[in-house]
Each structure stands twice: as C-alpha cells, then as structure tokens.
PDB file of C-alpha atoms in Angstrom:
ATOM      1  CA  UNK I   1    -169.174  22.131  77.046  1.00 45.00           C
ATOM      2  CA  UNK I   2    -168.802  18.394  77.489  1.00 56.00           C
ATOM      3  CA  UNK I   3    -165.712  17.996  75.303  1.00 62.00           C
ATOM      4  CA  UNK I   4    -167.027  19.793  72.259  1.00 68.00           C
ATOM      5  CA  UNK I   5    -166.159  23.075  70.622  1.00 90.00           C
ATOM      6  CA  UNK I   6    -168.703  25.691  69.644  1.00 91.00           C
ATOM      7  CA  UNK I   7    -168.261  28.350  66.974  1.00 92.00           C
ATOM      8  CA  UNK I   8    -170.378  31.218  65.753  1.00 96.00           C
ATOM      9  CA  UNK I   9    -169.970  31.606  61.994  1.00 96.00           C
ATOM     10  CA  UNK I  10    -171.298  34.510  59.942  1.00 98.00           C
ATOM     11  CA  UNK I  11    -171.809  33.815  56.269  1.00 97.00           C
ATOM     12  CA  UNK I  12    -173.490  35.295  53.234  1.00 98.00           C
ATOM     13  CA  UNK I  13    -175.748  34.048  50.502  1.00 98.00           C
ATOM     14  CA  UNK I  14    -174.494  36.394  47.776  1.00 98.00           C
ATOM     15  CA  UNK I  15    -176.700  36.940  44.743  1.00 97.00           C
ATOM     16  CA  UNK I  16    -175.281  38.494  41.577  1.00 98.00           C
ATOM     17  CA  UNK I  17    -177.322  40.361  38.947  1.00 97.00           C
ATOM     18  CA  UNK I  18    -178.032  37.058  37.152  1.00 97.00           C
ATOM     19  CA  UNK I  19    -179.511  35.470  40.296  1.00 96.00           C
ATOM     20  CA  UNK I  20    -176.508  33.193  40.784  1.00 98.00           C
ATOM     21  CA  UNK I  21    -175.042  32.448  44.210  1.00 98.00           C
ATOM     22  CA  UNK I  22    -171.342  32.432  45.061  1.00 98.00           C
ATOM     23  CA  UNK I  23    -169.949  29.334  46.786  1.00 98.00           C
ATOM     24  CA  UNK I  24    -166.402  28.587  47.882  1.00 97.00           C
ATOM     25  CA  UNK I  25    -164.787  25.163  48.063  1.00 97.00           C
ATOM     26  CA  UNK I  26    -163.337  24.326  51.471  1.00 94.00           C
ATOM     27  CA  UNK I  27    -159.633  23.452  51.707  1.00 93.00           C
ATOM     28  CA  UNK I  28    -159.077  21.384  54.847  1.00 91.00           C
ATOM     29  CA  UNK I  29    -157.292  18.087  54.002  1.00 91.00           C
ATOM     30  CA  UNK I  30    -157.013  17.145  57.683  1.00 91.00           C
ATOM     31  CA  UNK I  31    -160.819  16.983  57.961  1.00 88.00           C
ATOM     32  CA  UNK I  32    -162.410  14.797  55.258  1.00 90.00           C
ATOM     33  CA  UNK I  33    -165.888  15.684  56.517  1.00 89.00           C
ATOM     34  CA  UNK I  34    -165.466  19.232  55.133  1.00 91.00           C
ATOM     35  CA  UNK I  35    -162.529  19.061  52.686  1.00 93.00           C
ATOM     36  CA  UNK I  36    -163.401  19.907  49.058  1.00 96.00           C
ATOM     37  CA  UNK I  37    -167.039  20.589  49.950  1.00 96.00           C
ATOM     38  CA  UNK I  38    -168.791  23.680  48.641  1.00 97.00           C
ATOM     39  CA  UNK I  39    -169.891  26.231  51.227  1.00 96.00           C
ATOM     40  CA  UNK I  40    -171.130  29.760  51.632  1.00 97.00           C
ATOM     41  CA  UNK I  41    -168.410  32.389  52.071  1.00 97.00           C
ATOM     42  CA  UNK I  42    -167.997  33.292  55.718  1.00 96.00           C
ATOM     43  CA  UNK I  43    -166.134  32.551  58.887  1.00 94.00           C
ATOM     44  CA  UNK I  44    -165.866  32.898  62.622  1.00 95.00           C
ATOM     45  CA  UNK I  45    -167.273  35.922  64.373  1.00 97.00           C
ATOM     46  CA  UNK I  46    -164.483  37.630  66.318  1.00 95.00           C
ATOM     47  CA  UNK I  47    -164.912  38.534  69.975  1.00 94.00           C
ATOM     48  CA  UNK I  48    -167.164  41.619  70.320  1.00 95.00           C
ATOM     49  CA  UNK I  49    -167.747  41.713  66.526  1.00 97.00           C
ATOM     50  CA  UNK I  50    -171.273  42.042  65.194  1.00 97.00           C
ATOM     51  CA  UNK I  51    -172.114  39.037  62.956  1.00 97.00           C
ATOM     52  CA  UNK I  52    -173.202  41.373  60.147  1.00 97.00           C
ATOM     53  CA  UNK I  53    -169.747  42.991  60.155  1.00 97.00           C
ATOM     54  CA  UNK I  54    -168.125  39.552  60.319  1.00 98.00           C
ATOM     55  CA  UNK I  55    -170.032  38.395  57.223  1.00 98.00           C
ATOM     56  CA  UNK I  56    -168.911  41.443  55.226  1.00 98.00           C
ATOM     57  CA  UNK I  57    -165.316  41.081  56.457  1.00 97.00           C
ATOM     58  CA  UNK I  58    -165.100  37.352  55.793  1.00 96.00           C
ATOM     59  CA  UNK I  59    -166.515  37.685  52.257  1.00 97.00           C
ATOM     60  CA  UNK I  60    -163.943  40.380  51.501  1.00 97.00           C
ATOM     61  CA  UNK I  61    -161.091  38.289  52.981  1.00 95.00           C
ATOM     62  CA  UNK I  62    -162.089  35.080  51.193  1.00 95.00           C
ATOM     63  CA  UNK I  63    -163.244  36.384  47.814  1.00 96.00           C
ATOM     64  CA  UNK I  64    -162.181  40.071  47.513  1.00 97.00           C
ATOM     65  CA  UNK I  65    -165.811  41.001  46.797  1.00 98.00           C
ATOM     66  CA  UNK I  66    -167.783  43.899  48.199  1.00 98.00           C
ATOM     67  CA  UNK I  67    -171.329  42.976  49.176  1.00 98.00           C
ATOM     68  CA  UNK I  68    -174.428  44.713  50.462  1.00 98.00           C
ATOM     69  CA  UNK I  69    -176.551  43.217  53.221  1.00 97.00           C
ATOM     70  CA  UNK I  70    -180.175  43.048  52.033  1.00 96.00           C
ATOM     71  CA  UNK I  71    -181.709  42.467  55.468  1.00 92.00           C
ATOM     72  CA  UNK I  72    -180.313  43.101  58.936  1.00 91.00           C
ATOM     73  CA  UNK I  73    -182.340  40.120  60.148  1.00 94.00           C
ATOM     74  CA  UNK I  74    -180.201  36.992  59.775  1.00 97.00           C
ATOM     75  CA  UNK I  75    -181.211  33.391  59.324  1.00 97.00           C
ATOM     76  CA  UNK I  76    -179.821  31.083  62.008  1.00 97.00           C
ATOM     77  CA  UNK I  77    -178.907  27.426  61.507  1.00 96.00           C
ATOM     78  CA  UNK I  78    -177.054  24.927  63.658  1.00 94.00           C
ATOM     79  CA  UNK I  79    -174.983  21.835  62.919  1.00 92.00           C
ATOM     80  CA  UNK I  80    -172.907  19.448  65.025  1.00 91.00           C
ATOM     81  CA  UNK I  81    -170.153  17.661  63.122  1.00 89.00           C
ATOM     82  CA  UNK I  82    -168.954  14.098  63.759  1.00 87.00           C
ATOM     83  CA  UNK I  83    -166.085  15.381  65.927  1.00 86.00           C
ATOM     84  CA  UNK I  84    -168.729  17.067  68.147  1.00 89.00           C
ATOM     85  CA  UNK I  85    -167.839  20.560  66.924  1.00 89.00           C
ATOM     86  CA  UNK I  86    -171.011  22.631  67.107  1.00 93.00           C
ATOM     87  CA  UNK I  87    -171.406  25.475  64.615  1.00 93.00           C
ATOM     88  CA  UNK I  88    -174.077  28.152  64.840  1.00 96.00           C
ATOM     89  CA  UNK I  89    -174.448  29.690  61.382  1.00 97.00           C
ATOM     90  CA  UNK I  90    -175.635  33.290  61.206  1.00 98.00           C
ATOM     91  CA  UNK I  91    -176.585  33.814  57.574  1.00 98.00           C
ATOM     92  CA  UNK I  92    -177.273  37.069  55.741  1.00 98.00           C
ATOM     93  CA  UNK I  93    -178.999  37.550  52.411  1.00 98.00           C
ATOM     94  CA  UNK I  94    -176.713  39.795  50.371  1.00 98.00           C
ATOM     95  CA  UNK I  95    -176.039  41.058  46.898  1.00 98.00           C
ATOM     96  CA  UNK I  96    -172.815  41.461  44.973  1.00 98.00           C
ATOM     97  CA  UNK I  97    -171.743  45.096  44.614  1.00 98.00           C
ATOM     98  CA  UNK I  98    -168.237  45.094  43.136  1.00 98.00           C
ATOM     99  CA  UNK I  99    -164.923  43.329  42.670  1.00 97.00           C
ATOM    100  CA  UNK I 100    -163.622  40.277  40.885  1.00 97.00           C
ATOM    101  CA  UNK I 101    -163.620  36.903  42.624  1.00 97.00           C
ATOM    102  CA  UNK I 102    -160.076  36.375  43.901  1.00 96.00           C
ATOM    103  CA  UNK I 103    -159.309  33.657  46.466  1.00 95.00           C
ATOM    104  CA  UNK I 104    -155.519  34.113  46.411  1.00 92.00           C
ATOM    105  CA  UNK I 105    -155.495  35.673  49.905  1.00 91.00           C
ATOM    106  CA  UNK I 106    -157.358  32.676  51.384  1.00 89.00           C
ATOM    107  CA  UNK I 107    -155.744  29.617  49.784  1.00 89.00           C
ATOM    108  CA  UNK I 108    -155.179  27.996  53.183  1.00 89.00           C
ATOM    109  CA  UNK I 109    -158.948  27.613  53.568  1.00 91.00           C
ATOM    110  CA  UNK I 110    -160.351  27.984  50.036  1.00 93.00           C
ATOM    111  CA  UNK I 111    -159.646  25.891  46.912  1.00 93.00           C
ATOM    112  CA  UNK I 112    -162.067  27.545  44.514  1.00 95.00           C
ATOM    113  CA  UNK I 113    -164.949  30.004  44.218  1.00 97.00           C
ATOM    114  CA  UNK I 114    -167.679  29.913  41.614  1.00 97.00           C
ATOM    115  CA  UNK I 115    -171.111  31.357  40.846  1.00 98.00           C
ATOM    116  CA  UNK I 116    -173.936  28.788  40.603  1.00 98.00           C
ATOM    117  CA  UNK I 117    -177.614  28.975  39.786  1.00 95.00           C
ATOM    118  CA  UNK I 118    -179.656  27.796  42.790  1.00 92.00           C
ATOM    119  CA  UNK I 119    -180.689  24.624  40.923  1.00 91.00           C
ATOM    120  CA  UNK I 120    -177.041  23.688  40.216  1.00 95.00           C
ATOM    121  CA  UNK I 121    -176.147  23.777  43.906  1.00 95.00           C
ATOM    122  CA  UNK I 122    -178.291  20.782  44.814  1.00 91.00           C
ATOM    123  CA  UNK I 123    -176.057  18.495  42.713  1.00 93.00           C
ATOM    124  CA  UNK I 124    -172.851  19.608  44.480  1.00 97.00           C
ATOM    125  CA  UNK I 125    -171.117  18.104  47.477  1.00 96.00           C
ATOM    126  CA  UNK I 126    -171.772  20.814  50.048  1.00 96.00           C
ATOM    127  CA  UNK I 127    -171.235  21.325  53.735  1.00 92.00           C
ATOM    128  CA  UNK I 128    -174.175  20.310  55.925  1.00 87.00           C
ATOM    129  CA  UNK I 129    -177.062  22.784  56.007  1.00 90.00           C
ATOM    130  CA  UNK I 130    -175.923  24.556  52.780  1.00 95.00           C
ATOM    131  CA  UNK I 131    -178.850  23.392  50.650  1.00 94.00           C
ATOM    132  CA  UNK I 132    -181.373  24.139  53.401  1.00 95.00           C
ATOM    133  CA  UNK I 133    -179.857  27.596  53.937  1.00 96.00           C
ATOM    134  CA  UNK I 134    -179.982  28.451  50.240  1.00 96.00           C
ATOM    135  CA  UNK I 135    -183.567  27.195  49.891  1.00 95.00           C
ATOM    136  CA  UNK I 136    -184.668  29.211  52.925  1.00 96.00           C
ATOM    137  CA  UNK I 137    -182.878  32.411  51.920  1.00 95.00           C
ATOM    138  CA  UNK I 138    -183.952  32.140  48.274  1.00 93.00           C
ATOM    139  CA  UNK I 139    -187.594  31.733  49.301  1.00 93.00           C
ATOM    140  CA  UNK I 140    -187.533  34.654  51.748  1.00 90.00           C
ATOM    141  CA  UNK I 141    -189.072  37.977  50.838  1.00 81.00           C
ATOM    142  CA  UNK I 142    -186.706  39.958  53.078  1.00 71.00           C
TER     143      UNK I 142
END
C-alpha cells in the first residue's frame, strides 16, 4: 500500500426525537490532527464483520446507547490524513432507541459526547468529512 495504512470505519449519524445528532469528542493526544475534534460515533470494522453490525457495536461500546439502523444502504466517504492513513467511512443513518449517554467505557478514545442540532455542528472543530457526512445524511430521504 505504498507506506500507508487503510482502515474501514463504520459510524452512525444518530438522530434523537428532537432531531439532534450525537457527536463524540476524540481523545488522541499523540495525534493533533484528530485530538479533541468532534466526530460521529463509530470505529473499525473487525475482520469478517458486517459494517452495519460494526456501527451498532461501536455506538454501544462508545456511548452505551442502543440505536436502530434506518436504512441498510450506507453512505460511503473517504479521507486520507496527513500521515497518509486512508480511512473509508461507512456511514449509517440511525435513530436513538434507548439508554443514557455514558462514555466511561471508552475514555481512552473519547473525551465527551453531546447532542447537537445540525446547525450547531458547523461551528465545531470536527474530523474531516464530518460536516459533509451530516449534510448528506440529513438531506437523504432514506
């Protein structure tokens, strides 16, 4: 792969009953490009794991929330970071079902989690592609 890493990441745009979206704040002090940036909950797809299952699992691990996938058809985005790490983002439109936001099991990777209205997100420091993902998913009819 020419000296670069490639990851497949499943994540969720989670809407609550008020139309707000849950974001988590990345904890990674060794990488200033991503540290303390807001992101969608999600993570790496395990070997032989379906991305849909990975999105549900990662949301539960990071936030303790139960979600429902609204469409089996994901949105796909791609980003290459400055260190040449290539990330393929497999994004699902979801809705909050139950649970209280609790990041205590994921403090190594997550500093905070908070619900935002879509318009509030554009003023935040986010990971690359986050605003485009949210705009695309929010506008979709699926």
